[in-house]
Coordinates of C-alpha atoms in Angstrom, one line a residue:
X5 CA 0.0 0.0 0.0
X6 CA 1.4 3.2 -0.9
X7 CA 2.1 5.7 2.4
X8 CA 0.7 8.9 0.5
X9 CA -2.6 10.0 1.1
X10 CA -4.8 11.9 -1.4
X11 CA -3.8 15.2 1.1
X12 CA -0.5 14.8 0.1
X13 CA -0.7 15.0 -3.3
X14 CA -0.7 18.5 -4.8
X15 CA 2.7 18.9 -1.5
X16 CA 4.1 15.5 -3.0
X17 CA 3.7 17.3 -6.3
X18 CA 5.3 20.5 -5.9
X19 CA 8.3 19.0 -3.6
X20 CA 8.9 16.5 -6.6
X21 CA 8.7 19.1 -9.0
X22 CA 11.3 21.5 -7.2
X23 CA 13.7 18.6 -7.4
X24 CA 13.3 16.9 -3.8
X25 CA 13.8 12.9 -4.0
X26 CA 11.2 10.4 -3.0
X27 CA 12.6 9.6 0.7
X28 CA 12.4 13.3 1.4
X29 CA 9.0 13.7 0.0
X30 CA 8.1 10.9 2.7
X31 CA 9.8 12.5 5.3
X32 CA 8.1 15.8 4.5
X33 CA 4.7 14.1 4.4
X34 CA 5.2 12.6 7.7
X35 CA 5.5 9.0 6.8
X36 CA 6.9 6.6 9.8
X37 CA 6.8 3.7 8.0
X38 CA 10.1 1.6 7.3
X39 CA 9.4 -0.3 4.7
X40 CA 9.0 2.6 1.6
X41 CA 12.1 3.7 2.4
X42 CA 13.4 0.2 1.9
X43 CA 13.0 -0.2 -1.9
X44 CA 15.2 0.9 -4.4
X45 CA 15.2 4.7 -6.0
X46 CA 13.7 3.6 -9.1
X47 CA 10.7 1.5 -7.7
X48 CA 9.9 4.7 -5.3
X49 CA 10.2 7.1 -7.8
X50 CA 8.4 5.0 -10.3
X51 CA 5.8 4.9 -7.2
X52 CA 5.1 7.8 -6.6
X53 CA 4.7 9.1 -10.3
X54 CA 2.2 6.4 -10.5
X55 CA 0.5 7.9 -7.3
X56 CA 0.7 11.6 -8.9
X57 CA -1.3 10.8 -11.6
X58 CA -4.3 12.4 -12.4
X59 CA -7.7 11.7 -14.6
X60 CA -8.6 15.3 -13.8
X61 CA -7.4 17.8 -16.9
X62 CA -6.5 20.1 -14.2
X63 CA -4.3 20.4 -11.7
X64 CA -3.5 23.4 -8.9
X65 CA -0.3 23.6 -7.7
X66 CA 1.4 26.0 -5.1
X67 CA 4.3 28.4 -6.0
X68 CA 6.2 30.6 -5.2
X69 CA 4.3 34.0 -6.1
X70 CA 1.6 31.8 -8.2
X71 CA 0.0 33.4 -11.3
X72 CA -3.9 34.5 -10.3
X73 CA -5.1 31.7 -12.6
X74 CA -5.5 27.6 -12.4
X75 CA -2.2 25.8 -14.3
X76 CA -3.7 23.8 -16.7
X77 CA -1.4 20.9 -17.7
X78 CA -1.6 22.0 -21.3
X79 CA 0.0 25.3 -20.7
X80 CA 2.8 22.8 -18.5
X81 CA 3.6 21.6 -21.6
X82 CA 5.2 24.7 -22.7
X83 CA 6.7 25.5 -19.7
X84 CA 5.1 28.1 -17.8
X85 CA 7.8 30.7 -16.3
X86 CA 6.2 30.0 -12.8
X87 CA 7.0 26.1 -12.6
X88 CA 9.8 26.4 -14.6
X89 CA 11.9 28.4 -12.2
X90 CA 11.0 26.4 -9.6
X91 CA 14.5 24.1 -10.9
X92 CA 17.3 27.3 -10.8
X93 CA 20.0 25.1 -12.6
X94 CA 17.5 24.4 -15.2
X95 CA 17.4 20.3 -14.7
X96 CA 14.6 18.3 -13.8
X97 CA 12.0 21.1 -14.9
X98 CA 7.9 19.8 -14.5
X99 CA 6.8 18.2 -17.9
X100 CA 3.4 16.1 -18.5
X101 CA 4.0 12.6 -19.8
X102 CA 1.5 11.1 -22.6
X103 CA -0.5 9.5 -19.9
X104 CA -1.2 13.3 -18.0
X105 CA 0.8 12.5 -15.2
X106 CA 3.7 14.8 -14.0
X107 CA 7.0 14.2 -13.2
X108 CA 10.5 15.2 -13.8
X109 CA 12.6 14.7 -16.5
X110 CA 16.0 12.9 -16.0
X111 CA 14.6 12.9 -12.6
X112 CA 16.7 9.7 -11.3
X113 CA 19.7 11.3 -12.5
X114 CA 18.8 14.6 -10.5
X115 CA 20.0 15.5 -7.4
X116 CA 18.1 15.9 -5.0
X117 CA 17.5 20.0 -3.3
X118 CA 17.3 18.9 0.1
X119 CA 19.4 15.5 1.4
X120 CA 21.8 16.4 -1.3
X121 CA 21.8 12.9 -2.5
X122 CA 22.0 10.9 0.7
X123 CA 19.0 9.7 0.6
X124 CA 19.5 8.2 -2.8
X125 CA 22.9 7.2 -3.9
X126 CA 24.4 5.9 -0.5
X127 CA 20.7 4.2 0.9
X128 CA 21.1 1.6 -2.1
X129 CA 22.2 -1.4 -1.0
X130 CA 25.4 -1.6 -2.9
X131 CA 26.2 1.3 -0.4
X132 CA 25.4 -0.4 2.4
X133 CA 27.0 -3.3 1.2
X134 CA 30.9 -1.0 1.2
X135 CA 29.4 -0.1 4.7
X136 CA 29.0 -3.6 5.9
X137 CA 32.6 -4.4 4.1
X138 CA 34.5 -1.9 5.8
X139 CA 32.9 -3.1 9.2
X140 CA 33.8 -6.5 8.9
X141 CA 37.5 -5.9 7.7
X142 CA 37.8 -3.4 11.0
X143 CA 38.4 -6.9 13.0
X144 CA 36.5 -5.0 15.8
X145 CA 35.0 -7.5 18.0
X146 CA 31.3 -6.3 19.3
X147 CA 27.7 -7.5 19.8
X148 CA 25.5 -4.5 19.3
X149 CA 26.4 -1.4 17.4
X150 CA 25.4 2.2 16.8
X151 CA 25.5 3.8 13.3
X152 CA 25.5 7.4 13.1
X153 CA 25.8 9.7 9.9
X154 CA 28.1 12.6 9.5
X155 CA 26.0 15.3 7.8
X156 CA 27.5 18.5 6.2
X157 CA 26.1 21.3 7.9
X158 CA 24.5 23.4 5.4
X159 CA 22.1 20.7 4.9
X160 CA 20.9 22.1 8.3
X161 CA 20.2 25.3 6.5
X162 CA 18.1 23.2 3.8
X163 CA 15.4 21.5 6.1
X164 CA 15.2 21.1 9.5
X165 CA 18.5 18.5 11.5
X166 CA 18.2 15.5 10.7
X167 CA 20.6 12.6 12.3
X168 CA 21.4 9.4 12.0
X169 CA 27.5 8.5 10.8
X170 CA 29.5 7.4 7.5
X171 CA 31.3 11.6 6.8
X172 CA 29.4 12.9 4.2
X173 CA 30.6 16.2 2.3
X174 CA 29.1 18.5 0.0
X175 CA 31.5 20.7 -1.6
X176 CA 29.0 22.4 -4.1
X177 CA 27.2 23.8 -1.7
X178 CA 29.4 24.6 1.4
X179 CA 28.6 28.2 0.6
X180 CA 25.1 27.7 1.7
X181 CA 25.9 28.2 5.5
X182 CA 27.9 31.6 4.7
X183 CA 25.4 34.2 4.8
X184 CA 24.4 33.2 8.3
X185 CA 27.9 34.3 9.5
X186 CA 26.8 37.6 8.2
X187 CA 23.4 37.7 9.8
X188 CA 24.4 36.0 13.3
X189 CA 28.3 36.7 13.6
X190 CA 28.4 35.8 17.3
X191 CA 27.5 31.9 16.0
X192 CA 30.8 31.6 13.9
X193 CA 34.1 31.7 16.3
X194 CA 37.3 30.7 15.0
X195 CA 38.3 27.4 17.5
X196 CA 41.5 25.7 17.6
X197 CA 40.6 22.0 16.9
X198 CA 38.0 23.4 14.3
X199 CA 39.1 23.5 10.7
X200 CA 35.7 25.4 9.8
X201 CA 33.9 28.1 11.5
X202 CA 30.5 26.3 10.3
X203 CA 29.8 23.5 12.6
X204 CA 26.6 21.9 12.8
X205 CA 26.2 23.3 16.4
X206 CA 27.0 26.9 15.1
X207 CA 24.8 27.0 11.9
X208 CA 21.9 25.4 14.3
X209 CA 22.8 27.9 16.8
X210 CA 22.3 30.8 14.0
X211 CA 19.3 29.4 12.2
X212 CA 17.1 29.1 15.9
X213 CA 18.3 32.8 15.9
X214 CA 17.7 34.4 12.6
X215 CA 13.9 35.6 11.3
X216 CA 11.9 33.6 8.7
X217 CA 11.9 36.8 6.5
X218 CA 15.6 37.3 7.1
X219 CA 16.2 33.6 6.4
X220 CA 14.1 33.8 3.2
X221 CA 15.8 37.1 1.4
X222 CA 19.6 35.3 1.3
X223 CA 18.1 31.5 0.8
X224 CA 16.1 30.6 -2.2
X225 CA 12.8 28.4 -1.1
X226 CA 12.7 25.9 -2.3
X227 CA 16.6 25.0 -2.0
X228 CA 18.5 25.0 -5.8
X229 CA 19.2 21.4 -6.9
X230 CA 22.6 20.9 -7.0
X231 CA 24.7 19.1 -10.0
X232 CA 26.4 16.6 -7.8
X233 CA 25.9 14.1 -5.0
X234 CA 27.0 14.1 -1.3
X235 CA 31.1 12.6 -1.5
X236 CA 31.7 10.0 1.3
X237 CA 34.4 11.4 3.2
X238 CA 35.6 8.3 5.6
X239 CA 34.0 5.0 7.0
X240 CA 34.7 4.9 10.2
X241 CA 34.9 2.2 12.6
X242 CA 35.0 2.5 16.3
X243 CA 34.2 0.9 19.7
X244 CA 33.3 2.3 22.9
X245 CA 35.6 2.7 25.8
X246 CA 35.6 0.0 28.0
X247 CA 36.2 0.3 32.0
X248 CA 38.7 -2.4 33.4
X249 CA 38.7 -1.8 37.7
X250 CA 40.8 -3.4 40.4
X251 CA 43.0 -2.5 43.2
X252 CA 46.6 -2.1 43.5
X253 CA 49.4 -2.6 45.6
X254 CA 52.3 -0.3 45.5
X255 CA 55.7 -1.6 46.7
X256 CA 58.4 0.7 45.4
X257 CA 59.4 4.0 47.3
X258 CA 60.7 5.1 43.6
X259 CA 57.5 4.7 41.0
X260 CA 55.2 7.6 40.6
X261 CA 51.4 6.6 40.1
X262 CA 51.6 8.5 36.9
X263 CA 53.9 9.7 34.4
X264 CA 56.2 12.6 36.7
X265 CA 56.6 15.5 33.6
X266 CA 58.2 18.3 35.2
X267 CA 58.9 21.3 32.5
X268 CA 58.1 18.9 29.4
X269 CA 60.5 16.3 30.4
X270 CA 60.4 13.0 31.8
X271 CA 61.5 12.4 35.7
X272 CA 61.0 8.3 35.5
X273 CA 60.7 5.9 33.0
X274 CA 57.5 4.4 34.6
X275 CA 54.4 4.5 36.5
X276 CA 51.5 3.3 38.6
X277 CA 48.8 3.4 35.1
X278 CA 51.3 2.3 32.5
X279 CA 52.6 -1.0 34.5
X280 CA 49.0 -2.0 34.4
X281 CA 47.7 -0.1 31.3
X282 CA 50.3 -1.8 29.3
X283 CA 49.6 -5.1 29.4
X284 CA 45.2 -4.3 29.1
X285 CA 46.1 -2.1 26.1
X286 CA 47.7 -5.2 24.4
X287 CA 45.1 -7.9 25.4
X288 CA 41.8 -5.4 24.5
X289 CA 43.7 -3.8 21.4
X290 CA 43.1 -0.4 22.6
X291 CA 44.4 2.9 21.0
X292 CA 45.4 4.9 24.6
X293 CA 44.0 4.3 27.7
X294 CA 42.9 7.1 31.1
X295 CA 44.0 5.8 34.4
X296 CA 42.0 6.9 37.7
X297 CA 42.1 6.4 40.9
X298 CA 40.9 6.9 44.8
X299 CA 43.0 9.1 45.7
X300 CA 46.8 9.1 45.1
X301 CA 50.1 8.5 46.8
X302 CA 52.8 10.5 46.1
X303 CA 56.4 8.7 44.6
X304 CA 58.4 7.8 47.4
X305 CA 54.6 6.4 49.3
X306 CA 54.3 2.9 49.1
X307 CA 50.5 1.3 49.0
X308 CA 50.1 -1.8 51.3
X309 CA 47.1 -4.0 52.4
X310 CA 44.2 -4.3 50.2
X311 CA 45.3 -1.6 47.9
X312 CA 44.2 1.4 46.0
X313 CA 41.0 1.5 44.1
X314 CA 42.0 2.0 40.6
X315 CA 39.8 2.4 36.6
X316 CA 41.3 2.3 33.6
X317 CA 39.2 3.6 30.7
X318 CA 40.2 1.7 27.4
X319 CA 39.8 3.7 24.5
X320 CA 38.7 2.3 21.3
X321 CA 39.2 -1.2 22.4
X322 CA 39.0 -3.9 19.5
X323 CA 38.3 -6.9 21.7
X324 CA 36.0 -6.8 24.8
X325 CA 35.1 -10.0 25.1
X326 CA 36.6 -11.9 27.8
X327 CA 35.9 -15.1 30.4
X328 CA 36.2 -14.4 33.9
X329 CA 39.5 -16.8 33.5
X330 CA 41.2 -15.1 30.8
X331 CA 40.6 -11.6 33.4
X332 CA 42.4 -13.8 36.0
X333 CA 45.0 -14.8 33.9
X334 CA 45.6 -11.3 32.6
X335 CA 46.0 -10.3 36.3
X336 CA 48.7 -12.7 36.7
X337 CA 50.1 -11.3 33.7
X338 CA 49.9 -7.8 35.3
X339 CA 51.6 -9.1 38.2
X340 CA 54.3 -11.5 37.3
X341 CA 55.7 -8.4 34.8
X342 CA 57.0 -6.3 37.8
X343 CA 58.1 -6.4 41.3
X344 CA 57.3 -2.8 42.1
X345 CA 53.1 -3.2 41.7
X346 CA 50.5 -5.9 42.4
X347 CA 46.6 -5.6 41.2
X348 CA 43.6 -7.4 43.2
X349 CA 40.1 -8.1 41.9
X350 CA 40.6 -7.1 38.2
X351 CA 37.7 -7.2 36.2
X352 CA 35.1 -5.0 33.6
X353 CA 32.8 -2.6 35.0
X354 CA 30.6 0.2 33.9
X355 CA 31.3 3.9 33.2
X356 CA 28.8 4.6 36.1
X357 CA 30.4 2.2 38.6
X358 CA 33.3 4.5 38.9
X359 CA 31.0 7.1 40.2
X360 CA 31.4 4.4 43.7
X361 CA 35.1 5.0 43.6
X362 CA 35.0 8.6 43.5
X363 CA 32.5 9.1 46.6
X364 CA 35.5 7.7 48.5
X365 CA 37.9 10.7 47.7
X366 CA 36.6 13.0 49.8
X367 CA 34.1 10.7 52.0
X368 CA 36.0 7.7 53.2
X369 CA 38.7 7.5 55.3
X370 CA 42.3 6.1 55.2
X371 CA 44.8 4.3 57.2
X372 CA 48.6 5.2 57.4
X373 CA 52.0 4.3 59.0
X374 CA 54.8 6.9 59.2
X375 CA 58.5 7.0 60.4
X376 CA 58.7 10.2 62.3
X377 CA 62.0 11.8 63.1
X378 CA 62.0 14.8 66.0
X379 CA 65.5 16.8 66.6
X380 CA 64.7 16.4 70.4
X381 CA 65.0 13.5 72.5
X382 CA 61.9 11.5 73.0
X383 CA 61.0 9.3 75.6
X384 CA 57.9 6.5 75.4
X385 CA 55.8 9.0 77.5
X386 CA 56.5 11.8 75.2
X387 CA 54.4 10.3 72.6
X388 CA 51.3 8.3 74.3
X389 CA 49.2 11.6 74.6
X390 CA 49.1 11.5 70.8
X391 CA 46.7 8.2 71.2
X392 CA 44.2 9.7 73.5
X393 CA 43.2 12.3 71.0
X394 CA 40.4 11.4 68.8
X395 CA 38.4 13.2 65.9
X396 CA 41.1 16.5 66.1
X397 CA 40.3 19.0 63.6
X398 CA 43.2 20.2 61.6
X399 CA 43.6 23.2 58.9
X400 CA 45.5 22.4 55.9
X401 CA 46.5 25.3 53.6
X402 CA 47.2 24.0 50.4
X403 CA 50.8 22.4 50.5
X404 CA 53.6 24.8 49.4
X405 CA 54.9 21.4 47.3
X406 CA 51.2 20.8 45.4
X407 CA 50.9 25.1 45.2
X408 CA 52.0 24.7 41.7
X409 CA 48.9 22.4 40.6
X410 CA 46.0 23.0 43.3
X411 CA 44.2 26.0 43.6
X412 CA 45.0 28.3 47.3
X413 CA 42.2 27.2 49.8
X414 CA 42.3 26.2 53.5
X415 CA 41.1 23.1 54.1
X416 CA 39.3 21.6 57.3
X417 CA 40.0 18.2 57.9
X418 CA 39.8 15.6 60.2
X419 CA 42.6 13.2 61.7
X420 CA 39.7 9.9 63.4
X421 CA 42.7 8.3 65.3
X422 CA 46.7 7.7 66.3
X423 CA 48.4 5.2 67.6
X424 CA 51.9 5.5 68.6
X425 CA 54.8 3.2 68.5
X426 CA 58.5 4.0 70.1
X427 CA 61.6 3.1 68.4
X428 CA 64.7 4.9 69.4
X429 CA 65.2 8.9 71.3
X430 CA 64.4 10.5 68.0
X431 CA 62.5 8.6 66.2
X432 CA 58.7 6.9 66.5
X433 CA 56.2 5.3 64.5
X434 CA 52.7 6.5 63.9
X435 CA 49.8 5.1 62.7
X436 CA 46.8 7.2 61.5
X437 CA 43.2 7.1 60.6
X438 CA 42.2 10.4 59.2
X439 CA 39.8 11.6 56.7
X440 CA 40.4 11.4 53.0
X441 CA 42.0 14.4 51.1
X442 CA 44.0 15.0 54.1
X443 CA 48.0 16.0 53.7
X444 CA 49.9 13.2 55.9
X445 CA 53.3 14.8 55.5
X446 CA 51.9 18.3 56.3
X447 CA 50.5 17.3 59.2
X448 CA 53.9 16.0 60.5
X449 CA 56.0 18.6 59.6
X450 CA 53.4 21.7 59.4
X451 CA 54.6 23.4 56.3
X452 CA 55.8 26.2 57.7
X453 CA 53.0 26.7 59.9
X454 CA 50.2 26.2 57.2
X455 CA 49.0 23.1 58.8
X456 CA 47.6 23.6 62.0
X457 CA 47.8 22.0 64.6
X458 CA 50.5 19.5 63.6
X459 CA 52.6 16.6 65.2
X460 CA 55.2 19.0 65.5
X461 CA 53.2 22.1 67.7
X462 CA 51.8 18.9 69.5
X463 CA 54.3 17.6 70.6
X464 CA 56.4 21.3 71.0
X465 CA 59.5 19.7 68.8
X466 CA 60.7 20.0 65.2
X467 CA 59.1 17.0 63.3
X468 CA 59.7 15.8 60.2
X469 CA 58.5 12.2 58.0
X470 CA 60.9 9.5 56.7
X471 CA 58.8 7.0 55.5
X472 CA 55.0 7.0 54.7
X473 CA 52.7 3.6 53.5
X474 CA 49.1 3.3 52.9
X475 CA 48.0 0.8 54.9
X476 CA 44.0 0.8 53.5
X477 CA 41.6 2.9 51.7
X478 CA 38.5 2.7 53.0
X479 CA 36.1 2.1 49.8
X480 CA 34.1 -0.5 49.3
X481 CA 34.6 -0.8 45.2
X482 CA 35.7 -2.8 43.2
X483 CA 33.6 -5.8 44.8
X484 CA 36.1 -8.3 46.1
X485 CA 36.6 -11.8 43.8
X486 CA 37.5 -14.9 45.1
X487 CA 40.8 -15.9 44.4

């Protein structure tokens, strides 16, 4: 059954007649449908001529600026100025076949005003047969996908967006969009990553602003029909990232937990993210990879216990399909490759799973052991106050040594616990529970007064920290897997 309705006709007529192709007449006319769409250009087009038809010897049809009296299709014949110039290149003009039914001449080999061919050449099935060639030789490994289109924006400027991505381009008629930059210049700035000013966003962004009348003095309506077809840019393949989560161990006092850059160059040859990352960008086939984590320690910190709570985010990965063995077995991987980091309960999770990782940065709390030093003597009595003070309230001004990288604040945090333990006259052990985000060198030392109170004013001496370990962050993700 055909999707036109008799109320479509003399719009179906006039859209065909300006040079718009079948699918867009459909789409104009409302049809939802999937299955016109589906056949070939020459059975719709031979369609919808069949549906345009007419026993009547008359026929109305809407211009632009229409002449006072009916069109009758003899005076068609001849070409009446006012259909005529309804084709501005002169192709496809409205002509009466023997059988009184309209249509365009050479029409299948016009192009058509509005979709600028997309919706003919490249929805053929030998198109989508290059499509389905390119996917396949890709050697991405998926079960669902998402196809999107790549539009050239001045088709925005010829009907209304439209989105579904293959890159198409339209050279002919790139200068559509320009007289917009005239109208709404505050649309069009220059960006660095932008090779155009006339991004879909921007042209969208100026035609919501501009006036109908405006809009109709610089764009002819109906759109000219242009000469050529849409070019295909680029067939692009791609997955979405995947999220691989864990926790790690950190056993070296020499290993920053991400590449240390200082002025443009390179302070060690390792880290934290690319011990792991490494071996997960090799296994999923990844282009690059974003390492996160709860929290961080700084180079010479060393992470025991349970570990850190890490995510890595695997950008355009090429295999994400894996057994809950072959996980295990890359963790094993991951840890037999290096002495300096272990990982724990490795395993794929979901973008918005890492939001449960995050809440632990500032929320949770964290357990720590540090070597103290004091210039004074000490003796075991010197020290055991520092247990008997609970939940103290400490002021941190950001560290002198972060100053470079974190914004000046003062921040109130809270130290939960202490426990003390005595090794020699100037030396003692601590071990702390405090909340997250707080600095545990800072509060040793003081910074030069800019954390306050400290160990130091506490305990009236000149403290400083030799060693510091992690002993546990306190956040319940990733879940724990059995060994």
């Amino acid at each position: 059954m055909f999707p036109l309705t008799e109320e479509n006709k003399h719009v179906a007529q006039l859209l065909l007649s300006t040079g718009t192709c079948p699918r867009c007449i459909f789409r104009f006319c409302g049809v939802d449908l999937h299955a016109p769409y589906k056949l070939s250009y020459e059975e719709l087009l031979g369609e919808l001529q069949k549906f345009l038809e007419t026993e009547k010897d008359e026929l109305i049809l809407e211009v632009p600026n229409p002449p006072s009296k009916k069109i009758r299709l003899q005076e068609l014949e001849v070409g009446i100025d006012g259909i005529d110039n309804l084709s501005q290149n002169g192709e496809g003009r409205v002509s009466v076949i023997e059988d009184g039914s309209t249509a365009s001449k050479n029409s299948n080999l016009n192009v058509c005003n509005v979709c600028l061919g997309i919706l003919q050449e490249f929805c053929e099935k030998e198109f989508i047969k290059k499509v389905c060639q390119k996917v396949e030789a890709s050697g991405f490994e998926f079960t669902n996908l998402v196809f999107s289109v790549s539009f050239p924006p001045q088709l925005s400027v010829r009907e209304s967006l439209f989105e579904v991505s293959v890159v198409f381009a339209h050279p002919e008629t790139v200068e559509d969009c320009h007289f917009l930059r005239a109208v709404c210049p505050d649309c069009f700035k220059p960006a660095k990553n932008k090779q155009s000013v006339f991004t879909r966003m921007a042209v969208m962004k100026a035609l919501n602003k501009i006036k109908e009348e405006d809009f109709r003095k610089q764009f002819p309506c109906p759109p000219n029909s242009p000469k050529a077809v849409c070019t295909v840019l680029e067939i692009e393949c791609a997955h979405g990232a995947v999220f691989v989560a864990g926790r790690y161990n950190k056993y070296s006092r020499n290993l920053p937990q991400t590449p240390w850059i200082i002025d443009g160059e390179r302070k060690l040859e390792s880290s934290v993210g690319e011990l792991i990352s490494d071996h997960l960008l090799t296994e999923f086939k990844a282009e690059s990879f974003n390492f996160s984590s709860s929290g961080r320690e700084d180079v010479d910190v060393r992470t025991l216990g349970n570990g850190r709570p890490f995510a890595i985010e695997l950008v355009n990965p090429h295999r994400v399909h894996f057994t809950s063995q072959e996980i295990k077995e890359l963790q094993q991987k991951i840890n037999n490759s290096s002495n300096k980091i272990q990982v724990r309960d490795l395993q794929l999770v979901t973008r918005e799973a890492i939001g449960h990782m995050k809440e632990g940065e500032e929320e949770k709390t964290k357990t720590y052991s540090a070597l103290i030093w004091t210039n004074k003597t000490i003796q075991r009595k010197d020290i055991e106050f520092l247990s008997d003070i609970k939940d103290l309230k400490i002021d941190q001004k950001t560290p002198l040594r972060v100053l470079h990288r974190r914004p000046l604040a003062v921040r109130t945090r809270i130290i939960h616990s202490m426990e003390t333990c005595y090794v020699d006259e100037h030396h003692f052990r601590l071990y702390l529970k405090t909340q997250a985000g707080t600095y545990i060198k800072e509060f040793v030392h003081g910074d030069f007064g800019r954390t306050k109170p400290n160990i130091g004013s506490l305990m009236d001496v000149t403290a400083d920290i030799l060693e510091l370990d992690v002993e546990s962050v306190d956040v319940d993700w990733p879940p724990a897997l059995d060994d």
